[in-house]
Amino acid sequence: MQKRWIMEQEGSRQQVSDLAEALQIDEVLSRLLVQRGIRSYEDARYFFRPDLGHLHDPFLMQDMEKAVLRIEKAIAQNEKIMIYGDYDVDGTTAVSVVYQFFKKRYNPVSFYIPNRYTEGYGVSEAGIDFAAENGFSLIIALDCGIKAVDKVIYADKRSIDFIICDHHLPGEELPKAVAVLDPKRSDCGYPYKELSGCGIGFKLIQAYAEKNNIPWEEVNCYLDLVAVSIACDLVHINGENRTLTAFGLEKLNNNPSIGLKALMNVSGRAEHYTVSDVVFSIGPRINAAGRIDDAKHAVNLLISDCSNAASDFGTSINLKNTERKEHDLSITGEALNMIDKNPAMLKRRSTVVYQKHWHKGVIGIVASRLIEKYYRPTIVLTQSNGHVAGSARSVHGFDLYEALCSCSDLLLQFGGHKYAAGLTMLPENVPAFSERFEQVVSSAITEEQMVQRIKIDAELNLNEISGKFYRILKQFSPFGPENMTPVFLTKNVYVSGSASLVGQNHLKMCVMQEGSAVYSCIGFGLGEDILSLKNSMPFDICYTIEENVWREQRTLQLNIKGIRISGPAIS
């Protein structure tokens, strides 16, 4: 698939030069810092040296005092407290953190995770009914609840109070809960707006600990779980989240919780985890519990204080993940076959595919897979509880939610945001919806939006790469949204030796520029580009720089993201 190369804005040349001089670093590295909003030596010190002292006062969050007072009252009056959370990684880690913290000092605490298939996302009436029937009078909702206006009213009628800890955008009306903790509230003065749901839960226990003189060590012991939530929920990794992630990864790699250690063991990688490793190794396994079975099993693993029990939970969840992958591969294969064999579908500007038997738990993953081959707004549908349910994913710049609004008369319900959404409709509406969605997309999407982009941070000559350069580059981590791994452009390189194919369509080669060292390269999924490479012909590459470790030997390797025969301008 051809991709459009986009050069990031360079920033002020004067700022780049001044910062390079102040830090005594290469101007390419200085440019990367300026792109990330770093303008001074002090900014750089804050960026390169995360410190738990950088964490904000939790009581700056609107309603935090009310939340702590209500929990103190519940404990003083021996009320039963329910810790309620979403079934994804952010929700289950949030529940695990808050549940463990309060369970250690107060016994009448339980947790509840709604079932993905029978209750759906967010606060459910079934969950509230369960709480009422079992004598709970306080629910702490994590990673959900900011739009649960009706559910909080329903709970109030059943004599149940709510504390909501959410990080999603509020609606026009806030729920009438005892406390609503959400930095995205318009009236919340908390300095950092991008915490994960688990991050909000962490701030709650931080506040409670401060007010009740509980040692900091009994709070920061959960930072590995917080880091997992930040990584897997794809929230920004800057500001306070950068600090939480840096120290959370440190704990994960040196002294992980028993449950996370069990997951790391079954994943086949026991150490040196990065954000990317968490996203692709730990995250899918936690999610698999809720996708294939019940997310409460993930919480049982994450709160485990027994290595043997955690090992059993980890093995079980790993089997669920294997099952999830089988569904994923099977459904993706079927869906691609449907598109490839249908000339009319190939010509469309959207993808809508539907089969009754597809597993609802993986259709979101399948939608993302389809976009990898056919880069256009995509919806995967399956049958669920007598209706048709779907997961939708978009491409850069196209507002999926607005497109669904134009189809709302054909839908029973839908929700989400610009790039991802869920929807439900009657089975008989599927053909009409497919046509309407195609019409809406075709009329609104631009040619530019139909081409995948590679964002390039800076141009670099190969002879500028040095041990010092890479050592400083490594300190930009942890990487993630708002601080992605830098992508470099190098023009006019040549193959040194010959290029070859390895594994499933991966390109392996060595490249050099005139007068430079030779660098080993790997291009995942770029096997087709081998046909355009000739030893004597110069070409351009965009890539990230990584360290390759083989038999205890460390060398720098270029991870190729794109290849072009030298010539076309880069926008």
mmCIF file of C-alpha atoms in Angstrom, residues 41 156 290 409:
data_model
loop_
_atom_site.group_PDB
_atom_site.id
_atom_site.type_symbol
_atom_site.label_atom_id
_atom_site.label_comp_id
_atom_site.label_asym_id
_atom_site.label_seq_id
_atom_site.Cartn_x
_atom_site.Cartn_y
_atom_site.Cartn_z
ATOM 1 C CA TYR A 41 17.144 23.665 29.756
ATOM 2 C CA ASP A 156 -30.207 6.894 44.031
ATOM 3 C CA GLY A 290 -13.496 -9.963 28.478
ATOM 4 C CA ASP A 409 -32.293 6.710 11.462
#
